């Protein structure tokens, strides 16, 4: 049986993002939203926290999937970037 996939979105409408495993998407999405519910990390902090939370169970490139799903969540208006130096991420309420 063919694995379910999702076409991810990109915040830049001129760019298209990747089609990825729905199962991996949901796992990474849940972790990112959990991390952001506890604070407003920088990009580096977000990716490090994500890596630490799934590294022992995730099959694939955590950083690559993390970036792809993060961009998708931005495009869907679920998270946004705070224009600080360095930029930080937060949940959209």
mmCIF file of N, CA, C and O in Angstrom:
data_model
loop_
_atom_site.group_PDB
_atom_site.id
_atom_site.type_symbol
_atom_site.label_atom_id
_atom_site.label_comp_id
_atom_site.label_asym_id
_atom_site.label_seq_id
_atom_site.Cartn_x
_atom_site.Cartn_y
_atom_site.Cartn_z
ATOM 1 N N UNK A 1 0.828 -1.183 0.000
ATOM 2 C CA UNK A 1 0.000 0.000 0.000
ATOM 3 C C UNK A 1 0.874 1.249 0.000
ATOM 4 O O UNK A 1 1.881 1.311 0.694
ATOM 5 N N UNK A 2 0.470 2.242 -0.777
ATOM 6 C CA UNK A 2 1.254 3.454 -0.901
ATOM 7 C C UNK A 2 1.134 4.323 0.353
ATOM 8 O O UNK A 2 0.057 4.484 0.907
ATOM 9 N N UNK A 3 2.280 4.863 0.788
ATOM 10 C CA UNK A 3 2.317 5.714 1.975
ATOM 11 C C UNK A 3 1.587 7.037 1.703
ATOM 12 O O UNK A 3 1.728 7.635 0.645
ATOM 13 N N UNK A 4 0.795 7.489 2.684
ATOM 14 C CA UNK A 4 0.088 8.762 2.564
ATOM 15 C C UNK A 4 1.092 9.909 2.606
ATOM 16 O O UNK A 4 2.054 9.884 3.381
ATOM 17 N N UNK A 5 0.879 10.909 1.750
ATOM 18 C CA UNK A 5 1.770 12.065 1.704
ATOM 19 C C UNK A 5 0.950 13.349 1.831
ATOM 20 O O UNK A 5 -0.269 13.345 1.691
ATOM 21 N N UNK A 6 1.664 14.436 2.071
ATOM 22 C CA UNK A 6 1.052 15.763 2.126
ATOM 23 C C UNK A 6 1.918 16.704 1.303
ATOM 24 O O UNK A 6 3.152 16.617 1.350
ATOM 25 N N UNK A 7 1.263 17.567 0.515
ATOM 26 C CA UNK A 7 1.989 18.599 -0.218
ATOM 27 C C UNK A 7 2.152 19.780 0.728
ATOM 28 O O UNK A 7 1.170 20.422 1.090
ATOM 29 N N UNK A 8 3.378 20.039 1.159
ATOM 30 C CA UNK A 8 3.598 21.136 2.088
ATOM 31 C C UNK A 8 3.608 22.460 1.335
ATOM 32 O O UNK A 8 3.866 22.511 0.131
ATOM 33 N N UNK A 9 3.322 23.515 2.071
ATOM 34 C CA UNK A 9 3.266 24.853 1.500
ATOM 35 C C UNK A 9 4.524 25.632 1.875
ATOM 36 O O UNK A 9 5.267 25.235 2.760
ATOM 37 N N UNK A 10 4.730 26.756 1.196
ATOM 38 C CA UNK A 10 5.872 27.636 1.463
ATOM 39 C C UNK A 10 5.327 29.038 1.687
ATOM 40 O O UNK A 10 4.411 29.450 0.987
ATOM 41 N N UNK A 11 5.865 29.786 2.666
ATOM 42 C CA UNK A 11 5.357 31.135 2.910
ATOM 43 C C UNK A 11 5.551 32.097 1.734
ATOM 44 O O UNK A 11 4.820 33.064 1.598
ATOM 45 N N UNK A 12 6.516 31.827 0.871
ATOM 46 C CA UNK A 12 6.724 32.627 -0.339
ATOM 47 C C UNK A 12 5.861 32.014 -1.440
ATOM 48 O O UNK A 12 6.129 30.893 -1.885
ATOM 49 N N UNK A 13 4.819 32.722 -1.902
ATOM 50 C CA UNK A 13 3.906 32.137 -2.884
ATOM 51 C C UNK A 13 4.561 31.778 -4.221
ATOM 52 O O UNK A 13 4.000 30.996 -4.992
ATOM 53 N N UNK A 14 5.740 32.306 -4.472
ATOM 54 C CA UNK A 14 6.450 31.975 -5.708
ATOM 55 C C UNK A 14 7.220 30.664 -5.606
ATOM 56 O O UNK A 14 7.768 30.191 -6.599
ATOM 57 N N UNK A 15 7.276 30.102 -4.421
ATOM 58 C CA UNK A 15 8.016 28.856 -4.212
ATOM 59 C C UNK A 15 7.060 27.729 -3.870
ATOM 60 O O UNK A 15 6.025 27.947 -3.252
ATOM 61 N N UNK A 16 7.427 26.532 -4.272
ATOM 62 C CA UNK A 16 6.655 25.358 -3.872
ATOM 63 C C UNK A 16 7.518 24.533 -2.939
ATOM 64 O O UNK A 16 8.736 24.464 -3.100
ATOM 65 N N UNK A 17 6.868 23.934 -1.979
ATOM 66 C CA UNK A 17 7.594 23.112 -1.029
ATOM 67 C C UNK A 17 7.462 21.647 -1.434
ATOM 68 O O UNK A 17 6.976 21.332 -2.521
ATOM 69 N N UNK A 18 7.833 20.757 -0.580
ATOM 70 C CA UNK A 18 7.942 19.339 -0.903
ATOM 71 C C UNK A 18 6.696 18.543 -0.549
ATOM 72 O O UNK A 18 5.931 18.919 0.314
ATOM 73 N N UNK A 19 6.548 17.410 -1.213
ATOM 74 C CA UNK A 19 5.542 16.419 -0.847
ATOM 75 C C UNK A 19 6.272 15.418 0.045
ATOM 76 O O UNK A 19 7.275 14.837 -0.360
ATOM 77 N N UNK A 20 5.765 15.258 1.280
ATOM 78 C CA UNK A 20 6.449 14.392 2.241
ATOM 79 C C UNK A 20 5.462 13.428 2.891
ATOM 80 O O UNK A 20 4.246 13.594 2.769
ATOM 81 N N UNK A 21 6.000 12.471 3.608
ATOM 82 C CA UNK A 21 5.204 11.495 4.347
ATOM 83 C C UNK A 21 4.282 12.200 5.335
ATOM 84 O O UNK A 21 4.739 13.024 6.140
ATOM 85 N N UNK A 22 3.002 11.875 5.280
ATOM 86 C CA UNK A 22 2.037 12.461 6.209
ATOM 87 C C UNK A 22 2.365 12.079 7.646
ATOM 88 O O UNK A 22 2.254 12.904 8.564
ATOM 89 N N UNK A 23 2.794 10.849 7.850
ATOM 90 C CA UNK A 23 3.145 10.394 9.202
ATOM 91 C C UNK A 23 4.302 11.220 9.774
ATOM 92 O O UNK A 23 4.255 11.674 10.918
ATOM 93 N N UNK A 24 5.352 11.439 8.971
ATOM 94 C CA UNK A 24 6.493 12.234 9.434
ATOM 95 C C UNK A 24 6.085 13.689 9.629
ATOM 96 O O UNK A 24 6.506 14.343 10.589
ATOM 97 N N UNK A 25 5.253 14.203 8.718
ATOM 98 C CA UNK A 25 4.760 15.576 8.835
ATOM 99 C C UNK A 25 4.046 15.776 10.169
ATOM 100 O O UNK A 25 4.320 16.735 10.895
ATOM 101 N N UNK A 26 3.120 14.870 10.487
ATOM 102 C CA UNK A 26 2.336 15.001 11.714
ATOM 103 C C UNK A 26 3.221 14.928 12.958
ATOM 104 O O UNK A 26 3.010 15.670 13.916
ATOM 105 N N UNK A 27 4.211 14.048 12.949
ATOM 106 C CA UNK A 27 5.120 13.921 14.084
ATOM 107 C C UNK A 27 5.925 15.206 14.285
ATOM 108 O O UNK A 27 5.986 15.747 15.405
ATOM 109 N N UNK A 28 6.526 15.713 13.222
ATOM 110 C CA UNK A 28 7.351 16.925 13.317
ATOM 111 C C UNK A 28 6.470 18.132 13.665
ATOM 112 O O UNK A 28 6.844 18.966 14.491
ATOM 113 N N UNK A 29 5.293 18.221 13.075
ATOM 114 C CA UNK A 29 4.365 19.320 13.366
ATOM 115 C C UNK A 29 4.021 19.339 14.860
ATOM 116 O O UNK A 29 4.086 20.389 15.505
ATOM 117 N N UNK A 30 3.680 18.179 15.397
ATOM 118 C CA UNK A 30 3.324 18.080 16.823
ATOM 119 C C UNK A 30 4.486 18.559 17.693
ATOM 120 O O UNK A 30 4.288 19.317 18.647
ATOM 121 N N UNK A 31 5.690 18.132 17.370
ATOM 122 C CA UNK A 31 6.865 18.526 18.165
ATOM 123 C C UNK A 31 7.132 20.029 18.071
ATOM 124 O O UNK A 31 7.419 20.673 19.082
ATOM 125 N N UNK A 32 7.046 20.597 16.868
ATOM 126 C CA UNK A 32 7.285 22.034 16.702
ATOM 127 C C UNK A 32 6.251 22.830 17.500
ATOM 128 O O UNK A 32 6.595 23.773 18.204
ATOM 129 N N UNK A 33 4.986 22.447 17.389
ATOM 130 C CA UNK A 33 3.937 23.169 18.118
ATOM 131 C C UNK A 33 4.109 23.041 19.632
ATOM 132 O O UNK A 33 3.875 24.003 20.370
ATOM 133 N N UNK A 34 4.565 21.877 20.083
ATOM 134 C CA UNK A 34 4.838 21.687 21.516
ATOM 135 C C UNK A 34 5.979 22.590 21.963
ATOM 136 O O UNK A 34 5.889 23.252 23.002
ATOM 137 N N UNK A 35 7.039 22.638 21.190
ATOM 138 C CA UNK A 35 8.194 23.489 21.519
ATOM 139 C C UNK A 35 7.760 24.952 21.579
ATOM 140 O O UNK A 35 8.106 25.682 22.508
ATOM 141 N N UNK A 36 6.973 25.391 20.596
ATOM 142 C CA UNK A 36 6.557 26.794 20.548
ATOM 143 C C UNK A 36 5.521 27.136 21.616
ATOM 144 O O UNK A 36 5.356 28.312 21.950
ATOM 145 N N UNK A 37 4.855 26.139 22.156
ATOM 146 C CA UNK A 37 3.902 26.417 23.238
ATOM 147 C C UNK A 37 4.637 26.770 24.534
ATOM 148 O O UNK A 37 4.046 27.330 25.452
ATOM 149 N N UNK A 38 5.939 26.470 24.585
ATOM 150 C CA UNK A 38 6.743 26.740 25.778
ATOM 151 C C UNK A 38 7.643 27.968 25.651
ATOM 152 O O UNK A 38 8.412 28.248 26.559
ATOM 153 N N UNK A 39 7.600 28.662 24.507
ATOM 154 C CA UNK A 39 8.473 29.827 24.372
ATOM 155 C C UNK A 39 8.589 30.296 22.944
ATOM 156 O O UNK A 39 7.832 29.875 22.067
ATOM 157 N N UNK A 40 9.562 31.185 22.723
ATOM 158 C CA UNK A 40 9.800 31.786 21.408
ATOM 159 C C UNK A 40 11.276 31.611 21.038
ATOM 160 O O UNK A 40 12.079 32.527 21.180
ATOM 161 N N UNK A 41 11.619 30.418 20.564
ATOM 162 C CA UNK A 41 13.026 30.148 20.253
ATOM 163 C C UNK A 41 13.477 30.784 18.935
ATOM 164 O O UNK A 41 12.658 31.075 18.067
ATOM 165 N N UNK A 42 14.787 30.961 18.835
ATOM 166 C CA UNK A 42 15.370 31.338 17.547
ATOM 167 C C UNK A 42 15.301 30.119 16.627
ATOM 168 O O UNK A 42 14.976 29.009 17.072
ATOM 169 N N UNK A 43 15.641 30.317 15.369
ATOM 170 C CA UNK A 43 15.646 29.201 14.420
ATOM 171 C C UNK A 43 16.589 28.095 14.899
ATOM 172 O O UNK A 43 16.225 26.917 14.915
ATOM 173 N N UNK A 44 17.784 28.479 15.305
ATOM 174 C CA UNK A 44 18.767 27.498 15.762
ATOM 175 C C UNK A 44 18.258 26.747 16.986
ATOM 176 O O UNK A 44 18.365 25.518 17.060
ATOM 177 N N UNK A 45 17.693 27.479 17.933
ATOM 178 C CA UNK A 45 17.155 26.836 19.136
ATOM 179 C C UNK A 45 15.998 25.895 18.802
ATOM 180 O O UNK A 45 15.925 24.781 19.332
ATOM 181 N N UNK A 46 15.116 26.340 17.918
ATOM 182 C CA UNK A 46 13.985 25.509 17.516
ATOM 183 C C UNK A 46 14.458 24.198 16.902
ATOM 184 O O UNK A 46 13.994 23.119 17.271
ATOM 185 N N UNK A 47 15.408 24.273 15.980
ATOM 186 C CA UNK A 47 15.897 23.068 15.316
ATOM 187 C C UNK A 47 16.643 22.160 16.289
ATOM 188 O O UNK A 47 16.546 20.934 16.199
ATOM 189 N N UNK A 48 17.369 22.734 17.231
ATOM 190 C CA UNK A 48 18.094 21.923 18.223
ATOM 191 C C UNK A 48 17.112 21.233 19.167
ATOM 192 O O UNK A 48 17.260 20.044 19.467
ATOM 193 N N UNK A 49 16.099 21.966 19.632
ATOM 194 C CA UNK A 49 15.091 21.361 20.506
ATOM 195 C C UNK A 49 14.329 20.259 19.775
ATOM 196 O O UNK A 49 14.039 19.203 20.344
ATOM 197 N N UNK A 50 14.014 20.499 18.517
ATOM 198 C CA UNK A 50 13.325 19.488 17.707
ATOM 199 C C UNK A 50 14.196 18.243 17.573
ATOM 200 O O UNK A 50 13.735 17.117 17.795
ATOM 201 N N UNK A 51 15.453 18.443 17.234
ATOM 202 C CA UNK A 51 16.383 17.318 17.087
ATOM 203 C C UNK A 51 16.472 16.512 18.379
ATOM 204 O O UNK A 51 16.387 15.282 18.358
ATOM 205 N N UNK A 52 16.635 17.211 19.503
ATOM 206 C CA UNK A 52 16.756 16.513 20.785
ATOM 207 C C UNK A 52 15.501 15.718 21.127
ATOM 208 O O UNK A 52 15.588 14.656 21.732
ATOM 209 N N UNK A 53 14.339 16.205 20.716
ATOM 210 C CA UNK A 53 13.094 15.529 21.087
ATOM 211 C C UNK A 53 12.783 14.307 20.229
ATOM 212 O O UNK A 53 12.070 13.420 20.679
ATOM 213 N N UNK A 54 13.314 14.242 19.000
ATOM 214 C CA UNK A 54 12.943 13.115 18.126
ATOM 215 C C UNK A 54 14.117 12.272 17.636
ATOM 216 O O UNK A 54 13.915 11.252 16.972
ATOM 217 N N UNK A 55 15.336 12.644 17.976
ATOM 218 C CA UNK A 55 16.520 11.995 17.397
ATOM 219 C C UNK A 55 16.573 10.482 17.592
ATOM 220 O O UNK A 55 17.103 9.769 16.763
ATOM 221 N N UNK A 56 16.015 9.989 18.685
ATOM 222 C CA UNK A 56 16.121 8.560 18.973
ATOM 223 C C UNK A 56 15.045 7.721 18.290
ATOM 224 O O UNK A 56 15.157 6.502 18.236
ATOM 225 N N UNK A 57 14.014 8.377 17.763
ATOM 226 C CA UNK A 57 12.899 7.622 17.177
ATOM 227 C C UNK A 57 12.600 7.987 15.738
ATOM 228 O O UNK A 57 11.898 7.248 15.054
ATOM 229 N N UNK A 58 13.112 9.107 15.244
ATOM 230 C CA UNK A 58 12.760 9.584 13.907
ATOM 231 C C UNK A 58 13.685 8.991 12.859
ATOM 232 O O UNK A 58 14.897 9.010 13.006
ATOM 233 N N UNK A 59 13.092 8.493 11.786
ATOM 234 C CA UNK A 59 13.859 7.914 10.690
ATOM 235 C C UNK A 59 13.900 8.918 9.544
ATOM 236 O O UNK A 59 12.933 9.072 8.815
ATOM 237 N N UNK A 60 15.014 9.635 9.418
ATOM 238 C CA UNK A 60 15.155 10.647 8.372
ATOM 239 C C UNK A 60 15.922 11.838 8.913
ATOM 240 O O UNK A 60 16.331 11.862 10.071
ATOM 241 N N UNK A 61 16.118 12.820 8.051
ATOM 242 C CA UNK A 61 16.853 14.020 8.428
ATOM 243 C C UNK A 61 15.973 14.968 9.236
ATOM 244 O O UNK A 61 15.106 15.642 8.676
ATOM 245 N N UNK A 62 16.204 15.022 10.530
ATOM 246 C CA UNK A 62 15.369 15.824 11.419
ATOM 247 C C UNK A 62 15.393 17.288 10.999
ATOM 248 O O UNK A 62 14.347 17.938 10.927
ATOM 249 N N UNK A 63 16.565 17.831 10.709
ATOM 250 C CA UNK A 63 16.672 19.246 10.347
ATOM 251 C C UNK A 63 15.924 19.530 9.036
ATOM 252 O O UNK A 63 15.242 20.542 8.915
ATOM 253 N N UNK A 64 16.058 18.646 8.057
ATOM 254 C CA UNK A 64 15.398 18.845 6.767
ATOM 255 C C UNK A 64 13.881 18.809 6.929
ATOM 256 O O UNK A 64 13.169 19.692 6.447
ATOM 257 N N UNK A 65 13.385 17.791 7.607
ATOM 258 C CA UNK A 65 11.939 17.704 7.837
ATOM 259 C C UNK A 65 11.473 18.866 8.713
ATOM 260 O O UNK A 65 10.391 19.420 8.491
ATOM 261 N N UNK A 66 12.267 19.231 9.702
ATOM 262 C CA UNK A 66 11.912 20.345 10.573
ATOM 263 C C UNK A 66 11.750 21.635 9.796
ATOM 264 O O UNK A 66 10.777 22.380 9.991
ATOM 265 N N UNK A 67 12.674 21.911 8.901
ATOM 266 C CA UNK A 67 12.606 23.132 8.092
ATOM 267 C C UNK A 67 11.399 23.094 7.153
ATOM 268 O O UNK A 67 10.679 24.077 7.008
ATOM 269 N N UNK A 68 11.170 21.956 6.522
ATOM 270 C CA UNK A 68 10.047 21.820 5.598
ATOM 271 C C UNK A 68 8.717 22.030 6.312
ATOM 272 O O UNK A 68 7.851 22.774 5.841
ATOM 273 N N UNK A 69 8.549 21.401 7.460
ATOM 274 C CA UNK A 69 7.297 21.527 8.214
ATOM 275 C C UNK A 69 7.172 22.930 8.812
ATOM 276 O O UNK A 69 6.078 23.513 8.814
ATOM 277 N N UNK A 70 8.273 23.516 9.277
ATOM 278 C CA UNK A 70 8.236 24.881 9.825
ATOM 279 C C UNK A 70 7.743 25.855 8.757
ATOM 280 O O UNK A 70 6.866 26.686 9.024
ATOM 281 N N UNK A 71 8.261 25.755 7.558
ATOM 282 C CA UNK A 71 7.823 26.626 6.470
ATOM 283 C C UNK A 71 6.342 26.411 6.161
ATOM 284 O O UNK A 71 5.596 27.363 5.919
ATOM 285 N N UNK A 72 5.904 25.162 6.185
ATOM 286 C CA UNK A 72 4.501 24.845 5.947
ATOM 287 C C UNK A 72 3.615 25.480 7.022
ATOM 288 O O UNK A 72 2.580 26.086 6.712
ATOM 289 N N UNK A 73 4.010 25.370 8.272
ATOM 290 C CA UNK A 73 3.226 25.941 9.364
ATOM 291 C C UNK A 73 3.176 27.469 9.271
ATOM 292 O O UNK A 73 2.147 28.081 9.579
ATOM 293 N N UNK A 74 4.260 28.070 8.801
ATOM 294 C CA UNK A 74 4.251 29.517 8.565
ATOM 295 C C UNK A 74 3.260 29.860 7.457
ATOM 296 O O UNK A 74 2.451 30.782 7.593
ATOM 297 N N UNK A 75 3.306 29.114 6.367
ATOM 298 C CA UNK A 75 2.425 29.369 5.223
ATOM 299 C C UNK A 75 0.954 29.190 5.601
ATOM 300 O O UNK A 75 0.075 29.881 5.080
ATOM 301 N N UNK A 76 0.662 28.285 6.507
ATOM 302 C CA UNK A 76 -0.714 28.036 6.945
ATOM 303 C C UNK A 76 -1.163 28.985 8.059
ATOM 304 O O UNK A 76 -2.290 28.903 8.533
ATOM 305 N N UNK A 77 -0.258 29.879 8.498
ATOM 306 C CA UNK A 77 -0.613 30.864 9.517
ATOM 307 C C UNK A 77 -0.698 30.303 10.923
ATOM 308 O O UNK A 77 -1.302 30.921 11.806
ATOM 309 N N UNK A 78 -0.068 29.156 11.170
ATOM 310 C CA UNK A 78 -0.097 28.552 12.508
ATOM 311 C C UNK A 78 1.040 29.065 13.392
ATOM 312 O O UNK A 78 0.924 29.094 14.615
ATOM 313 N N UNK A 79 2.160 29.425 12.750
ATOM 314 C CA UNK A 79 3.290 30.015 13.471
ATOM 315 C C UNK A 79 3.767 31.221 12.674
ATOM 316 O O UNK A 79 3.450 31.359 11.486
ATOM 317 N N UNK A 80 4.491 32.114 13.329
ATOM 318 C CA UNK A 80 5.091 33.208 12.576
ATOM 319 C C UNK A 80 6.441 33.583 13.149
ATOM 320 O O UNK A 80 6.814 33.163 14.237
ATOM 321 N N UNK A 81 7.159 34.379 12.364
ATOM 322 C CA UNK A 81 8.481 34.854 12.747
ATOM 323 C C UNK A 81 8.338 36.220 13.392
ATOM 324 O O UNK A 81 7.632 37.083 12.887
ATOM 325 N N UNK A 82 9.021 36.396 14.489
ATOM 326 C CA UNK A 82 9.084 37.702 15.135
ATOM 327 C C UNK A 82 10.307 38.398 14.549
ATOM 328 O O UNK A 82 11.417 37.855 14.583
ATOM 329 N N UNK A 83 10.131 39.564 14.016
ATOM 330 C CA UNK A 83 11.216 40.275 13.329
ATOM 331 C C UNK A 83 12.167 40.933 14.321
ATOM 332 O O UNK A 83 12.233 42.146 14.471
ATOM 333 N N UNK A 84 12.908 40.095 15.039
ATOM 334 C CA UNK A 84 13.926 40.568 15.966
ATOM 335 C C UNK A 84 15.275 40.116 15.416
ATOM 336 O O UNK A 84 15.345 39.429 14.403
ATOM 337 N N UNK A 85 16.320 40.486 16.088
ATOM 338 C CA UNK A 85 17.654 40.003 15.730
ATOM 339 C C UNK A 85 18.163 39.170 16.883
ATOM 340 O O UNK A 85 18.412 39.712 17.956
ATOM 341 N N UNK A 86 18.337 37.867 16.774
ATOM 342 C CA UNK A 86 17.917 37.049 15.635
ATOM 343 C C UNK A 86 16.402 36.831 15.640
ATOM 344 O O UNK A 86 15.747 37.031 16.659
ATOM 345 N N UNK A 87 15.878 36.422 14.485
ATOM 346 C CA UNK A 87 14.451 36.144 14.383
ATOM 347 C C UNK A 87 14.066 35.019 15.329
ATOM 348 O O UNK A 87 14.841 34.095 15.561
ATOM 349 N N UNK A 88 12.858 35.123 15.855
ATOM 350 C CA UNK A 88 12.324 34.081 16.729
ATOM 351 C C UNK A 88 10.991 33.607 16.154
ATOM 352 O O UNK A 88 10.414 34.269 15.295
ATOM 353 N N UNK A 89 10.543 32.485 16.642
ATOM 354 C CA UNK A 89 9.281 31.907 16.175
ATOM 355 C C UNK A 89 8.300 31.813 17.324
ATOM 356 O O UNK A 89 8.684 31.621 18.473
ATOM 357 N N UNK A 90 6.999 31.924 16.982
ATOM 358 C CA UNK A 90 5.955 31.816 17.999
ATOM 359 C C UNK A 90 4.698 31.244 17.370
ATOM 360 O O UNK A 90 4.508 31.282 16.148
ATOM 361 N N UNK A 91 3.836 30.738 18.257
ATOM 362 C CA UNK A 91 2.532 30.271 17.823
ATOM 363 C C UNK A 91 1.663 31.465 17.507
ATOM 364 O O UNK A 91 1.737 32.500 18.168
ATOM 365 N N UNK A 92 0.815 31.354 16.502
ATOM 366 C CA UNK A 92 -0.169 32.378 16.203
ATOM 367 C C UNK A 92 -1.390 32.071 17.060
ATOM 368 O O UNK A 92 -1.875 30.947 17.074
ATOM 369 N N UNK A 93 -1.834 33.068 17.807
ATOM 370 C CA UNK A 93 -2.969 32.826 18.698
ATOM 371 C C UNK A 93 -4.271 33.335 18.116
ATOM 372 O O UNK A 93 -4.305 34.116 17.230
#
